[in-house]
Every structure is written in structure tokens, then in C-alpha cells.
CSV table of C-alpha atoms in Angstrom, one decimal:
chain,number,residue,atom,x,y,z
A,1,GLY,CA,-16.4,12.5,20.2
A,2,ASN,CA,-15.7,14.1,16.9
A,3,SER,CA,-15.5,12.1,13.7
A,4,VAL,CA,-15.2,12.4,10.0
A,5,THR,CA,-16.6,9.9,7.5
A,6,GLN,CA,-15.6,9.8,3.9
A,7,MET,CA,-16.6,7.6,1.0
A,8,GLU,CA,-14.4,4.6,0.6
A,9,GLY,CA,-12.2,4.4,-2.5
A,10,PRO,CA,-10.6,3.9,-4.8
A,11,VAL,CA,-12.6,6.2,-7.0
A,12,THR,CA,-11.7,5.6,-10.6
A,13,LEU,CA,-12.6,8.1,-13.3
A,14,SER,CA,-11.6,9.0,-16.8
A,15,GLU,CA,-10.0,12.3,-17.6
A,16,GLU,CA,-12.5,15.2,-17.8
A,17,ALA,CA,-15.1,13.3,-15.7
A,18,PHE,CA,-17.0,15.0,-12.9
A,19,LEU,CA,-15.8,14.2,-9.4
A,20,THR,CA,-17.6,14.1,-6.1
A,21,ILE,CA,-16.1,12.8,-2.9
A,22,ASN,CA,-18.6,12.7,0.0
A,23,CYS,CA,-17.6,13.8,3.5
A,24,THR,CA,-19.8,14.1,6.6
A,25,TYR,CA,-18.9,14.9,10.1
A,26,THR,CA,-20.1,14.4,13.7
A,27,ALA,CA,-19.1,17.2,16.1
A,28,THR,CA,-20.3,19.1,19.0
A,29,GLY,CA,-20.4,22.7,17.9
A,30,TYR,CA,-19.2,24.3,14.7
A,31,PRO,CA,-15.8,23.2,13.5
A,32,SER,CA,-13.6,24.4,10.6
A,33,LEU,CA,-13.6,22.0,7.7
A,34,PHE,CA,-10.7,21.1,5.5
A,35,TRP,CA,-9.7,19.0,2.5
A,36,TYR,CA,-6.1,17.9,2.4
A,37,VAL,CA,-4.5,16.1,-0.6
A,38,GLN,CA,-1.6,13.6,-0.5
A,39,TYR,CA,0.1,13.0,-3.8
A,40,PRO,CA,2.1,9.8,-4.1
A,41,GLY,CA,5.2,9.8,-1.9
A,42,GLU,CA,4.5,13.2,-0.5
A,43,GLY,CA,3.1,14.8,2.7
A,44,LEU,CA,-0.3,16.3,2.9
A,45,GLN,CA,-1.1,19.7,1.7
A,46,LEU,CA,-4.1,21.9,2.1
A,47,LEU,CA,-6.5,21.9,-0.8
A,48,LEU,CA,-9.2,24.1,0.5
A,49,LYS,CA,-11.0,25.0,3.7
A,50,ALA,CA,-14.2,26.6,5.1
A,51,THR,CA,-14.4,28.1,8.6
A,52,LYS,CA,-18.1,28.7,9.0
A,53,ALA,CA,-21.5,27.5,7.7
A,54,ASP,CA,-22.3,28.2,4.1
A,55,ASP,CA,-18.7,29.1,3.3
A,56,LYS,CA,-17.4,27.7,0.0
A,57,GLY,CA,-13.8,26.8,-0.2
A,58,SER,CA,-12.2,26.6,-3.7
A,59,ASN,CA,-8.8,25.9,-5.2
A,60,LYS,CA,-7.4,24.4,-8.4
A,61,GLY,CA,-10.9,23.8,-9.7
A,62,PHE,CA,-12.0,22.0,-6.6
A,63,GLU,CA,-14.9,23.2,-4.5
A,64,ALA,CA,-16.6,22.3,-1.3
A,65,THR,CA,-19.4,24.0,0.6
A,66,TYR,CA,-19.8,23.8,4.4
A,67,ARG,CA,-23.4,22.6,5.0
A,68,LYS,CA,-24.3,22.8,8.6
A,69,GLU,CA,-27.8,21.3,8.2
A,70,THR,CA,-26.5,18.1,6.6
A,71,THR,CA,-23.1,18.2,8.5
A,72,SER,CA,-21.4,17.7,5.1
A,73,PHE,CA,-18.4,19.1,3.2
A,74,HIS,CA,-18.4,17.3,-0.1
A,75,LEU,CA,-15.5,17.8,-2.5
A,76,GLU,CA,-16.3,18.4,-6.2
A,77,LYS,CA,-14.5,19.1,-9.4
A,78,GLY,CA,-16.0,19.6,-12.8
A,79,SER,CA,-13.3,18.0,-14.9
A,80,VAL,CA,-10.6,15.9,-13.4
A,81,GLN,CA,-7.1,15.4,-14.8
A,82,VAL,CA,-4.6,12.6,-14.5
A,83,SER,CA,-2.5,14.8,-12.3
A,84,ASP,CA,-5.4,14.9,-9.7
A,85,SER,CA,-4.7,11.2,-8.9
A,86,ALA,CA,-4.0,11.3,-5.1
A,87,VAL,CA,-5.5,10.5,-1.7
A,88,TYR,CA,-8.0,13.1,-0.4
A,89,PHE,CA,-8.6,13.6,3.3
A,90,CYS,CA,-11.5,15.5,4.8
A,91,ALA,CA,-10.7,16.9,8.3
A,92,LEU,CA,-12.1,19.1,11.0
A,93,SER,CA,-10.8,21.2,13.8
A,94,PHE,CA,-12.1,23.6,16.4
A,95,SER,CA,-11.2,27.1,17.3
A,96,GLY,CA,-8.7,27.3,20.0
A,97,TYR,CA,-6.4,24.5,18.9
A,98,SER,CA,-5.2,23.1,15.6
A,99,THR,CA,-5.7,19.4,16.3
A,100,LEU,CA,-7.2,17.9,13.1
A,101,THR,CA,-9.6,14.9,13.1
A,102,PHE,CA,-9.2,13.2,9.8
A,103,GLY,CA,-11.4,10.9,7.8
A,104,LYS,CA,-9.7,7.7,6.5
A,105,GLY,CA,-9.0,9.2,3.1
A,106,THR,CA,-10.3,8.5,-0.4
A,107,MET,CA,-7.9,7.4,-3.2
A,108,LEU,CA,-8.7,9.0,-6.6
A,109,LEU,CA,-7.3,7.3,-9.7
A,110,VAL,CA,-7.8,9.2,-13.0
A,111,SER,CA,-7.0,7.5,-16.3
A,112,PRO,CA,-6.3,9.2,-19.6
B,1,GLU,CA,11.5,28.1,0.9
B,2,ALA,CA,8.9,27.7,3.6
B,3,GLN,CA,8.9,24.0,4.6
B,4,VAL,CA,8.7,21.3,7.3
B,5,THR,CA,11.6,18.8,7.1
B,6,GLN,CA,11.8,15.4,8.6
B,7,ASN,CA,14.7,13.0,9.0
B,8,PRO,CA,15.2,10.2,8.3
B,9,ARG,CA,12.7,9.6,5.5
B,10,TYR,CA,13.0,5.9,5.8
B,11,LEU,CA,14.1,3.8,8.8
B,12,ILE,CA,14.2,0.1,9.5
B,13,THR,CA,15.1,-0.8,13.1
B,14,VAL,CA,14.6,-3.6,15.6
B,15,THR,CA,12.4,-4.0,18.6
B,16,GLY,CA,13.7,-2.1,21.6
B,17,LYS,CA,16.4,0.1,19.9
B,18,LYS,CA,15.8,3.7,20.8
B,19,LEU,CA,15.3,6.1,17.9
B,20,THR,CA,14.6,9.7,17.2
B,21,VAL,CA,12.8,11.2,14.2
B,22,THR,CA,13.6,14.9,13.8
B,23,CYS,CA,11.2,17.6,12.6
B,24,SER,CA,12.1,21.2,11.8
B,25,GLN,CA,10.1,24.1,10.4
B,26,ASN,CA,11.4,27.4,9.1
B,27,MET,CA,8.2,29.4,9.3
B,28,ASN,CA,8.4,30.6,12.9
B,29,HIS,CA,5.3,28.6,13.7
B,30,GLU,CA,4.2,28.2,17.3
B,31,TYR,CA,2.2,25.0,16.9
B,32,MET,CA,3.7,21.7,15.9
B,33,SER,CA,2.4,18.1,16.0
B,34,TRP,CA,3.0,14.5,15.1
B,35,TYR,CA,0.6,12.2,13.3
B,36,ARG,CA,0.9,8.6,12.3
B,37,GLN,CA,-0.8,7.2,9.2
B,38,ASP,CA,-2.0,3.6,9.0
B,39,PRO,CA,-4.0,1.9,6.3
B,40,GLY,CA,-7.7,2.0,6.9
B,41,LEU,CA,-7.3,4.3,9.9
B,42,GLY,CA,-6.3,7.6,8.3
B,43,LEU,CA,-4.1,10.0,10.3
B,44,ARG,CA,-4.1,10.1,14.1
B,45,GLN,CA,-2.4,12.6,16.3
B,46,ILE,CA,0.4,11.4,18.6
B,47,TYR,CA,1.5,14.6,20.4
B,48,TYR,CA,1.3,18.3,19.9
B,49,SER,CA,3.0,21.5,21.1
B,50,MET,CA,1.4,24.9,21.4
B,51,ASN,CA,4.8,26.6,22.0
B,52,VAL,CA,8.3,26.1,23.4
B,53,GLU,CA,8.3,23.8,26.5
B,54,VAL,CA,4.5,23.2,26.1
B,55,THR,CA,3.5,19.7,24.9
B,56,ASP,CA,0.4,17.6,25.2
B,57,LYS,CA,-0.9,14.2,24.3
B,58,GLY,CA,-2.9,13.5,21.2
B,59,ASP,CA,-5.1,10.5,20.5
B,60,VAL,CA,-2.4,7.8,20.4
B,61,PRO,CA,0.6,8.9,22.6
B,62,GLU,CA,1.5,5.5,24.1
B,63,GLY,CA,5.1,4.5,23.4
B,64,TYR,CA,6.2,8.0,22.2
B,65,LYS,CA,7.9,11.0,23.7
B,66,VAL,CA,8.4,14.5,22.4
B,67,SER,CA,10.2,17.6,23.4
B,68,ARG,CA,10.1,21.3,22.3
B,69,LYS,CA,13.2,23.1,23.5
B,70,GLU,CA,13.4,25.3,20.5
B,71,LYS,CA,10.6,26.8,18.5
B,72,ARG,CA,11.7,25.3,15.2
B,73,ASN,CA,12.3,21.7,16.3
B,74,PHE,CA,9.9,19.0,17.6
B,75,PRO,CA,11.6,15.6,17.7
B,76,LEU,CA,9.6,12.4,18.1
B,77,ILE,CA,11.3,9.8,20.4
B,78,LEU,CA,10.6,6.1,20.5
B,79,GLU,CA,12.4,4.8,23.6
B,80,SER,CA,11.7,1.2,23.0
B,81,PRO,CA,10.1,0.7,19.6
B,82,SER,CA,7.7,-2.2,19.0
B,83,PRO,CA,6.4,-3.7,15.7
B,84,ASN,CA,3.0,-2.0,16.2
B,85,GLN,CA,4.7,1.3,15.8
B,86,THR,CA,5.5,0.4,12.2
B,87,SER,CA,3.8,3.3,10.4
B,88,LEU,CA,4.2,6.4,8.3
B,89,TYR,CA,4.8,9.4,10.5
B,90,PHE,CA,4.1,13.1,9.6
B,91,CYS,CA,5.2,16.2,11.4
B,92,ALA,CA,3.0,19.3,10.9
B,93,SER,CA,3.1,22.9,12.0
B,94,SER,CA,0.8,25.9,11.9
B,95,PHE,CA,1.2,29.6,12.7
B,96,GLU,CA,-0.6,30.1,16.0
B,97,GLY,CA,-2.4,26.8,16.7
B,98,ARG,CA,-5.9,28.1,16.0
B,99,GLY,CA,-8.5,25.8,14.6
B,100,THR,CA,-8.8,27.8,11.4
B,101,ASP,CA,-5.1,27.7,10.7
B,102,THR,CA,-3.7,25.8,7.8
B,103,GLN,CA,-1.3,23.0,8.8
B,104,TYR,CA,1.9,22.4,6.9
B,105,PHE,CA,3.1,18.8,6.7
B,106,GLY,CA,6.5,17.3,6.3
B,107,PRO,CA,7.2,14.7,3.7
B,108,GLY,CA,6.8,11.8,6.1
B,109,THR,CA,9.1,9.2,7.7
B,110,ARG,CA,8.4,5.5,7.0
B,111,LEU,CA,9.3,3.5,10.0
B,112,THR,CA,9.6,-0.3,10.1
B,113,VAL,CA,10.2,-2.0,13.4
B,114,LEU,CA,11.2,-5.7,13.1
């Protein structure tokens, strides 16, 4: 079946540090890939997405590139802020229906 | 404001006492679904609905029921809750239910079954 694997957290960084959260997937075919973010006490919200190979999704300084050859969708940000502290979920879905398969989530903690 | 609302936000109940968690969206979305979030397991889908009167099981449907009588509402029903259903529940919706669609999540309902 389909699955998503993310690096375990928490990831702890100082403000302005570089962030990478690794995400790899196993799927039959070519899914759409997503990063969702969950701030404390809130629901999930879309951070960025890519719907085909080599697409780059970007938003709020975060980026991720859909790499078919390595089945990866790593999340990066050049300079994190305290306000980026949250749980980040990598997910995939297939055309035809919206069911998301999520990774287990990675908590990011950014200190001043 | 476009949003998905859930009620209640917090609920403590006892084993066997039927409960309903409501979900409503004001974006005219066709697709709605329920997920549960558990530590170390991420989010898993319970049920989904592609449109009114069309529902189907997700990955973990046992012990849950849903209905979709109106486009905007998608309640989650626990007929006889058990402690293993203690979890954080999220309702989500998307425009047409395509795999490329963005899903919009509600704020969550934290359920404790004693």
C-alpha cells in the first residue's frame, strides 16, 4: 500500500537556522504531494503542494521539490522563525479522490 | 469567512454513551472526510463522502458511522464509544474530491472516553 515516512522529531533549531525535514514516500503510480502544518491547538492547513514530478511548491519561505527518482519531497526553509514552531505533516494523494495518506508528523521547535 | 467548523471542541464521555460530533463547511465543497490523530500514528482517515448521500469507509471505520444528508454537513456518530476511540478528530473538506485538491481542516475535537 501507499505510505509516507518522515524524519522523527522534535527538530530543535535556533532562530535564523536552516531547516530540512525529510519526507519519502512509497506509492504505486505518481501521487500529488503535500506539506500540511499544524500550529499548537489548531487544525491542519496546507503549506505547499506539488502535483507532478520536478514541480516545486513554495509558500512563506518554505520550499519542497517533487523528486520522482528518489521518491522524496523534503521540506526546506532558509531561515526559520520562532513562529514556525509547529508540527509538519507530509502527505500524498492520488488523482480521482482526495484521501490523504499522512506521515506521522515532525515537530519543529524554534528558540530565539 | 471560508471555514470548517466542528462541535464540540472538547468532549469527555463514558463508555457506551452515544455521541455525535458535528462538522459543517461553508465553501460548497463536494468532498468531506473525517480523520483521527493519535500520537505516533499521524492522521488516519475514518470515513469520507464524495457528495450528498455518498459515503465510504476510510482506513479505520470500525466503531463509527457517518451521514451526508446535506452538502454542508457531515456528522460523525459513535453509537457505543469505547476507550480506544479516545483521540483528536478532524473534519476536512475539499472542492471536488480530486487528488490535487487542497483540503481544509476544522479545528479539531478532542474526545476522551472513560
